[in-house]
CSV table of C-alpha atoms in Angstrom, one decimal:
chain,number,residue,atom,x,y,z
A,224,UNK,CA,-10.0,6.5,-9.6
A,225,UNK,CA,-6.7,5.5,-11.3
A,226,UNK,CA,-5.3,1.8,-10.7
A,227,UNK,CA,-9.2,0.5,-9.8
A,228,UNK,CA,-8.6,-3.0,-11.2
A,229,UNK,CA,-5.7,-3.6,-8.6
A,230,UNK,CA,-5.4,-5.3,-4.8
A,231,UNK,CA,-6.7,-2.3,-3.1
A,232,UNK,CA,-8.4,-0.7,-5.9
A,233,UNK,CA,-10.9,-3.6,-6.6
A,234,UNK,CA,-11.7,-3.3,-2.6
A,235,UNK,CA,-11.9,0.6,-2.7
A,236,UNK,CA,-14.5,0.7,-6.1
A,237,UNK,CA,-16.3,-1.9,-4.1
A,238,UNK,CA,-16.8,0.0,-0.8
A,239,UNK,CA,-17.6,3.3,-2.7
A,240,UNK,CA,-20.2,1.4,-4.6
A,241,UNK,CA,-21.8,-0.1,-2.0
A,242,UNK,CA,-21.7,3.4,0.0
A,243,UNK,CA,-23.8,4.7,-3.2
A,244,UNK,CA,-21.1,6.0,-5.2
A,245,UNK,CA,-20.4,6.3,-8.4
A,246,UNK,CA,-17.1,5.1,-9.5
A,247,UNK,CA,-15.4,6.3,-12.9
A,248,UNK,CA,-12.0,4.3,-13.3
A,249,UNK,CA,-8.6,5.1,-14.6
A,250,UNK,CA,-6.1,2.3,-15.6
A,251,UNK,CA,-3.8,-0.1,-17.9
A,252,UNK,CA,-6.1,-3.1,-18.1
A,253,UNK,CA,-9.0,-1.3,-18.7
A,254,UNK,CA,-6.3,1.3,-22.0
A,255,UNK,CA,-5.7,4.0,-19.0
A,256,UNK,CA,-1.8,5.4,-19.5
A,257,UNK,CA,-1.0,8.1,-17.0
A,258,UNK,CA,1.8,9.0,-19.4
A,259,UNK,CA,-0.3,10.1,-21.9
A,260,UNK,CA,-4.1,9.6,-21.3
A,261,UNK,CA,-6.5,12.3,-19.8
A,262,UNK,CA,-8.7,11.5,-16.7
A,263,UNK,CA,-12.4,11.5,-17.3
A,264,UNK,CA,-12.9,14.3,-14.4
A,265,UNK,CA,-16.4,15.8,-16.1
A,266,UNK,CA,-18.5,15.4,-12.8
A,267,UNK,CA,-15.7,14.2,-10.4
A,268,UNK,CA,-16.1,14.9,-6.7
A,269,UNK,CA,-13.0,13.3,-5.4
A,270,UNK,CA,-10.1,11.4,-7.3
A,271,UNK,CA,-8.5,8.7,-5.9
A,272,UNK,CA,-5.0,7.9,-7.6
A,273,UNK,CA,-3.6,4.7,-6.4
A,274,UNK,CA,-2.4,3.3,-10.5
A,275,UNK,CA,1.7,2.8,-10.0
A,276,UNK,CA,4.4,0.2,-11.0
A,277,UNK,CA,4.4,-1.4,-7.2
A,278,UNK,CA,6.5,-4.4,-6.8
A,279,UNK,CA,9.7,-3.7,-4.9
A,280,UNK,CA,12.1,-5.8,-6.2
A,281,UNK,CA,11.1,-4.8,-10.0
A,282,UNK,CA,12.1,-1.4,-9.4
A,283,UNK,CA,15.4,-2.2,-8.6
A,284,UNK,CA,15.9,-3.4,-12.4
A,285,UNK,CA,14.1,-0.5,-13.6
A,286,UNK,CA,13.9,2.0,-11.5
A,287,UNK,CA,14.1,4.8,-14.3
A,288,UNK,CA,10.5,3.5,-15.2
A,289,UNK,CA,9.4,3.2,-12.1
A,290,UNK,CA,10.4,6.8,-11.6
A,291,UNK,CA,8.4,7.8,-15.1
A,292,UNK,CA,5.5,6.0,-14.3
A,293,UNK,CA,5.2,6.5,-10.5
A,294,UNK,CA,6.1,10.3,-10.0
A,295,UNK,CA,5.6,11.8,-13.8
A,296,UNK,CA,2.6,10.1,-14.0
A,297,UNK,CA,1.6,11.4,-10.7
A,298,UNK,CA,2.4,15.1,-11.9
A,299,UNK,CA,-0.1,14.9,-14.7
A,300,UNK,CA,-3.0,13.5,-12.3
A,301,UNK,CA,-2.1,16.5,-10.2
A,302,UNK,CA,-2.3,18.8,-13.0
A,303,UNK,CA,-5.1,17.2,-14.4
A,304,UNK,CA,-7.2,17.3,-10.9
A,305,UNK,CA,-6.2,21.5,-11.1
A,306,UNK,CA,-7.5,21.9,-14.0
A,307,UNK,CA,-10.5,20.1,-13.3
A,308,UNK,CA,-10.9,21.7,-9.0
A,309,UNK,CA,-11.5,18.7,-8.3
A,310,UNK,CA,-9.6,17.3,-4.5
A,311,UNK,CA,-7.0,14.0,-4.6
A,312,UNK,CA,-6.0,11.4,-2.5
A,313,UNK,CA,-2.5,9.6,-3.6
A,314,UNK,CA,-1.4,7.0,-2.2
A,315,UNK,CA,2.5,7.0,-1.3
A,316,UNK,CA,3.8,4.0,0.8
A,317,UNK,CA,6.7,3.6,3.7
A,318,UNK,CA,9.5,6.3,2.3
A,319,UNK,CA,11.8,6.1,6.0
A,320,UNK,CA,14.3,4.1,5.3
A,321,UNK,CA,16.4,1.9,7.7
A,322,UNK,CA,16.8,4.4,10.5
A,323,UNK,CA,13.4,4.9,11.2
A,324,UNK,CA,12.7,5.0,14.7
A,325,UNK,CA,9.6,2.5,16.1
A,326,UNK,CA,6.9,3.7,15.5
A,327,UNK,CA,8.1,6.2,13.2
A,328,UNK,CA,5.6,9.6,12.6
A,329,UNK,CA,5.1,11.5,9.6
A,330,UNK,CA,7.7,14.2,10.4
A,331,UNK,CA,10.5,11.5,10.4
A,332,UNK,CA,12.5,12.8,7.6
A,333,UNK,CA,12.4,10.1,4.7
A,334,UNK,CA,15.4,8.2,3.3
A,335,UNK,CA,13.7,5.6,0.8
A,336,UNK,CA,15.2,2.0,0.7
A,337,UNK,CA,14.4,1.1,-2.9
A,338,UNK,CA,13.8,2.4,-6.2
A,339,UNK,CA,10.3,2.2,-5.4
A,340,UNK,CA,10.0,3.9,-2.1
A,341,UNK,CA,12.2,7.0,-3.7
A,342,UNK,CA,9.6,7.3,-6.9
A,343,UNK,CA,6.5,7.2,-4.7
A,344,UNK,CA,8.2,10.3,-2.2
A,345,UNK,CA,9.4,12.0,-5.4
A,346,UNK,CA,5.7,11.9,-6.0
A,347,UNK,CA,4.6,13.2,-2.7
A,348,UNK,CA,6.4,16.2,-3.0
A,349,UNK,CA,5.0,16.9,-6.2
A,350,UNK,CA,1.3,16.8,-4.2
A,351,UNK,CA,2.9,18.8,-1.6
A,352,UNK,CA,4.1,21.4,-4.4
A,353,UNK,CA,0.5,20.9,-5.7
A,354,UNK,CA,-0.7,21.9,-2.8
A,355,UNK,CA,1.1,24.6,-1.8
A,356,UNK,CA,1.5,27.1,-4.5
A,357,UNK,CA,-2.1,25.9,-6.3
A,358,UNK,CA,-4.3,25.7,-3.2
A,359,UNK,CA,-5.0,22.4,-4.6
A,360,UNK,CA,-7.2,19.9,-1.5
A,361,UNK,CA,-4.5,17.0,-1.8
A,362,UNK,CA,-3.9,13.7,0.4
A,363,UNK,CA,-1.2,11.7,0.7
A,364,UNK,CA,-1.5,8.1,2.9
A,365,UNK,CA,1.6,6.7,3.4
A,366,UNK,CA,0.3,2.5,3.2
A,367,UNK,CA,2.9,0.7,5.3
A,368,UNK,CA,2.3,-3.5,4.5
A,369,UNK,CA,-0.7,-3.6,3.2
A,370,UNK,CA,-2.4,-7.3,2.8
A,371,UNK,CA,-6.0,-8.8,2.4
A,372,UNK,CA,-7.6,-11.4,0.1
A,373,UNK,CA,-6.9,-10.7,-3.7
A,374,UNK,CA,-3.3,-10.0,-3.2
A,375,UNK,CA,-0.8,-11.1,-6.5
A,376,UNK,CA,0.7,-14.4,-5.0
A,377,UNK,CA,4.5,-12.4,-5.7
A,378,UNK,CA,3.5,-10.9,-2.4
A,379,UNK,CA,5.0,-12.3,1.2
A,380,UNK,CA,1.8,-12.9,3.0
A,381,UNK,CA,0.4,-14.7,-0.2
A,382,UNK,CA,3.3,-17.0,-0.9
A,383,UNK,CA,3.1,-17.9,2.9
A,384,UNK,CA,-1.0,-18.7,2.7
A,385,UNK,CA,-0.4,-21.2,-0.3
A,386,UNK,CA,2.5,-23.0,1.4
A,387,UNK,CA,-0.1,-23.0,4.2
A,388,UNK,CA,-3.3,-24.7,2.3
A,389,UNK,CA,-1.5,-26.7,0.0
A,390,UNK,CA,-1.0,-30.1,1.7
A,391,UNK,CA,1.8,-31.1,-1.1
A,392,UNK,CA,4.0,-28.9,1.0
A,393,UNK,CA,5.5,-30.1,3.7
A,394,UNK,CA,7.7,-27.0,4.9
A,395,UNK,CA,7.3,-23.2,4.6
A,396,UNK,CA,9.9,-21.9,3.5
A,397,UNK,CA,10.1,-17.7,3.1
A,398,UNK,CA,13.5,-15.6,2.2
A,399,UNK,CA,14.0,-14.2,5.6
A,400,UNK,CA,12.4,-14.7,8.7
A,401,UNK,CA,14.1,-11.7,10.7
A,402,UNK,CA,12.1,-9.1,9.5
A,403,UNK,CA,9.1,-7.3,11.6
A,404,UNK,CA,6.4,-5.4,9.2
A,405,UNK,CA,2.8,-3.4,10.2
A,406,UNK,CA,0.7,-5.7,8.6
A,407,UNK,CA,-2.5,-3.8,7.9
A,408,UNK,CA,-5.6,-5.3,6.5
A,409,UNK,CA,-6.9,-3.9,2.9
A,410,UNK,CA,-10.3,-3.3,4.6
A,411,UNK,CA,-8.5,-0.8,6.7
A,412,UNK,CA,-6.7,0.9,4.4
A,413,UNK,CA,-9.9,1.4,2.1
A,414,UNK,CA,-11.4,2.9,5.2
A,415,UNK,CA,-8.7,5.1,5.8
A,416,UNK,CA,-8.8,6.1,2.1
A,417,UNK,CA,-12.8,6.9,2.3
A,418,UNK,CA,-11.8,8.7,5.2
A,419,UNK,CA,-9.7,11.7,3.6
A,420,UNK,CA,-12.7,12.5,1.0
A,421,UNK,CA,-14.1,16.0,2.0
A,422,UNK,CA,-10.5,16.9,3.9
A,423,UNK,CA,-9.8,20.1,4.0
A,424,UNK,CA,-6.0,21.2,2.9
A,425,UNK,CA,-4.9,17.5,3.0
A,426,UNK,CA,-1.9,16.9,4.2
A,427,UNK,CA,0.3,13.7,4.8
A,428,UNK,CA,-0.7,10.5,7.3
A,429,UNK,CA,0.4,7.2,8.4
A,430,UNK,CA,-1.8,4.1,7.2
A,431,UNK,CA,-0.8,1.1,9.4
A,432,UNK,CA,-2.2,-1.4,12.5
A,433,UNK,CA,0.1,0.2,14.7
A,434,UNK,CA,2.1,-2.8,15.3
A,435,UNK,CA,4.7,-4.7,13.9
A,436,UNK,CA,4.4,-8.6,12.9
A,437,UNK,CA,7.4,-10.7,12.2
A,438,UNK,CA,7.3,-13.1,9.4
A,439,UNK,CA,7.4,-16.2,11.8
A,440,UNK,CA,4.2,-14.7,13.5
A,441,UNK,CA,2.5,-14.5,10.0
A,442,UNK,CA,3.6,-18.3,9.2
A,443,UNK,CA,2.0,-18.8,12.7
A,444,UNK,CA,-1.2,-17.0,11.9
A,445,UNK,CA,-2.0,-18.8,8.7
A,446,UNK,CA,-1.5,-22.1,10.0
A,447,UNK,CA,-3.9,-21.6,12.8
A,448,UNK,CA,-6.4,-20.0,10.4
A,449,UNK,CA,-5.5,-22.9,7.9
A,450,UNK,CA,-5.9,-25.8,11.1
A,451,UNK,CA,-2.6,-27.2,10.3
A,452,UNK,CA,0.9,-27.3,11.6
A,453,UNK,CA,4.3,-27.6,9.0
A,454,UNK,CA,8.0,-26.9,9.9
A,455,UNK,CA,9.3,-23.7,8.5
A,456,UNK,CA,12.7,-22.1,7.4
A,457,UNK,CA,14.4,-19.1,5.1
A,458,UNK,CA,17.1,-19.1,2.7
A,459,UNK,CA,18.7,-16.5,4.6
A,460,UNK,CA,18.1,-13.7,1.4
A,461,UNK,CA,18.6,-10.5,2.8
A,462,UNK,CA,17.0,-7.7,0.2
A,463,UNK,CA,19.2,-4.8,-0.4
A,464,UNK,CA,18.7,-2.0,2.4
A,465,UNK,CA,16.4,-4.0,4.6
A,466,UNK,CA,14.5,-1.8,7.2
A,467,UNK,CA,14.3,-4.7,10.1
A,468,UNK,CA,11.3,-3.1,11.5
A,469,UNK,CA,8.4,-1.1,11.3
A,470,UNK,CA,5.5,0.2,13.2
A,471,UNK,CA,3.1,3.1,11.9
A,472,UNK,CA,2.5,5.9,14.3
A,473,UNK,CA,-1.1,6.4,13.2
A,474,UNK,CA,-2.1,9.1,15.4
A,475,UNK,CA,-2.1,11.8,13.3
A,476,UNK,CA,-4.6,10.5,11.2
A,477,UNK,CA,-6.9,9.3,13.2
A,478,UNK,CA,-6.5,12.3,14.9
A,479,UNK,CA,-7.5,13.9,11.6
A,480,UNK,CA,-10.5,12.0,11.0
A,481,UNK,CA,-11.1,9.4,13.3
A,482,UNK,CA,-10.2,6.3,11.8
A,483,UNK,CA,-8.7,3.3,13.4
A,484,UNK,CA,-8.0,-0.1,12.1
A,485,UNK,CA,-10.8,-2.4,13.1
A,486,UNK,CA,-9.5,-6.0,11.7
A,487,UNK,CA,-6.8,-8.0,14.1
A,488,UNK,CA,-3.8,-9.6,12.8
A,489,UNK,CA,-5.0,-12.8,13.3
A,490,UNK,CA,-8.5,-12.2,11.7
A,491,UNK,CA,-6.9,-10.8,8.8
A,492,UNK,CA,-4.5,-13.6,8.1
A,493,UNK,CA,-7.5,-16.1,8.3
A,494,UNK,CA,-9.3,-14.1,6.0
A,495,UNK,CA,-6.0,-14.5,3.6
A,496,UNK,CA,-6.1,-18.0,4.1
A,497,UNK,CA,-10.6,-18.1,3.0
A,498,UNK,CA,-9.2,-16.5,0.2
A,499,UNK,CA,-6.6,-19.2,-0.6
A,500,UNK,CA,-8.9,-22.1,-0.1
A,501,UNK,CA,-11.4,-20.8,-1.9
A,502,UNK,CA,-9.0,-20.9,-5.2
């Protein structure tokens, strides 16, 4: 597994180990460089590559390296898994720009709306390249907003949870309020990952709750979860390209393999704000 040490890789090693798995990670806290370093593969059943640059508005400063690291990098885990036979999952994230429609399905052609977004697609179509002329077993999950305890505080839902707990604060306050998201639940999307091991051809799927959230409902959800009530406001900072909403059109997956999301919005978010109070 590449990228083990982060948000949803510390959940995934933990599921797989409690399934009875052996886990054999892959990444830069632990001296892993997909630029240069070789997977340990000898025994591997499945490989799960989920190591990436990942925060959105980084890439727009850099997207060269984001491109480097995110879809080069992803070319020598492919080519490593060929050598080795041995079947990937990657994970990819939401590559449909503002135009999408809602929900928007896999066969909605992409349009990327960050630096980001385009390396991560640039990356799919090398597993789709991979695929195709190697006969390589390779998935791709799209995650759309993925969130759960354990997230880096840089993140939305996060930022919002600390406001929430933290009784020196007296109003929220978030960068724009007018956006909607499909908030879905790390827990899920670990499931959804566990799900593709042992799939056939692969191909490319939809991780989301199926519905869309807007910010003010998360600010909502955390202070119930939290038992408090606080005021709250934007700055009115609109991000470059903003898609205004999104909802996953999951059916393809869990037409694939069965799975569904099993954690509610308002569950998750109070298991954000655990999390938070626990630190």
């Amino acid at each position: 597994m590449t990228g083990e040490t982060g948000f949803v890789g510390r959940r995934l090693a933990a599921r797989l180990e409690a399934l009875g798995m052996e886990i054999v990670g892959f990444s830069r806290s632990t001296g892993g460089d997909l630029l240069t370093g070789d997977l340990p593969l000898e025994g591997a059943g499945h490989v799960f590559h989920l190591g990436a640059l990942s925060f959105v508005p980084d890439s727009w400063t850099d997207p060269a390296n984001y491109h480097l690291v995110n879809t080069h990098g992803t070319v020598r885990v492919l080519d490593q898994c060929r050598r080795a036979g041995v079947p990937m999952t990657f994970i990819s994230t939401f590559v449909y720009g503002a135009g999408a429609p809602v929900p928007v399905s896999e066969d909605f052609p992409p349009s990327p709306a960050n630096p980001y977004a385009w390396s991560k697609l640039a990356a799919e179509d090398a597993c789709r390249f991979f695929a195709g002329n190697f006969g390589m077993d390779v998935t791709v999950l799209r995650l759309f907003n993925a969130y759960g305890p354990g997230q880096k505080d840089s993140f939305l839902i996060p930022t919002i949870a600390r406001q929430a707990v933290d009784p020196s604060v007296k109003e929220i306050v978030v960068a724009d309020l007018a956006p909607r998201r499909d908030f879905v639940h790390v827990d899920d999307v670990v499931e959804a990952m566990i799900s593709t091991i042992g799939m056939s051809g692969g191909g490319t799927y939809n991780v989301g709750s199926g519905r869309s959230y807007s910010i003010g409902d998360v600010i909502a959800a955390c202070l119930k979860a939290a038992g408090t009530s606080k005021p709250y406001s934007d700055r009115g900072e609109r991000r470059e390209n903003e898609v205004m909403d999104v909802i996953a059109d999951i059916s393809a997956l869990t037409a694939a393999t069965d799975w569904r999301p099993q954690i509610g919005f308002e569950q998750g978010m109070k298991s954000v704000i655990e999390a938070q109070a626990i630190c």
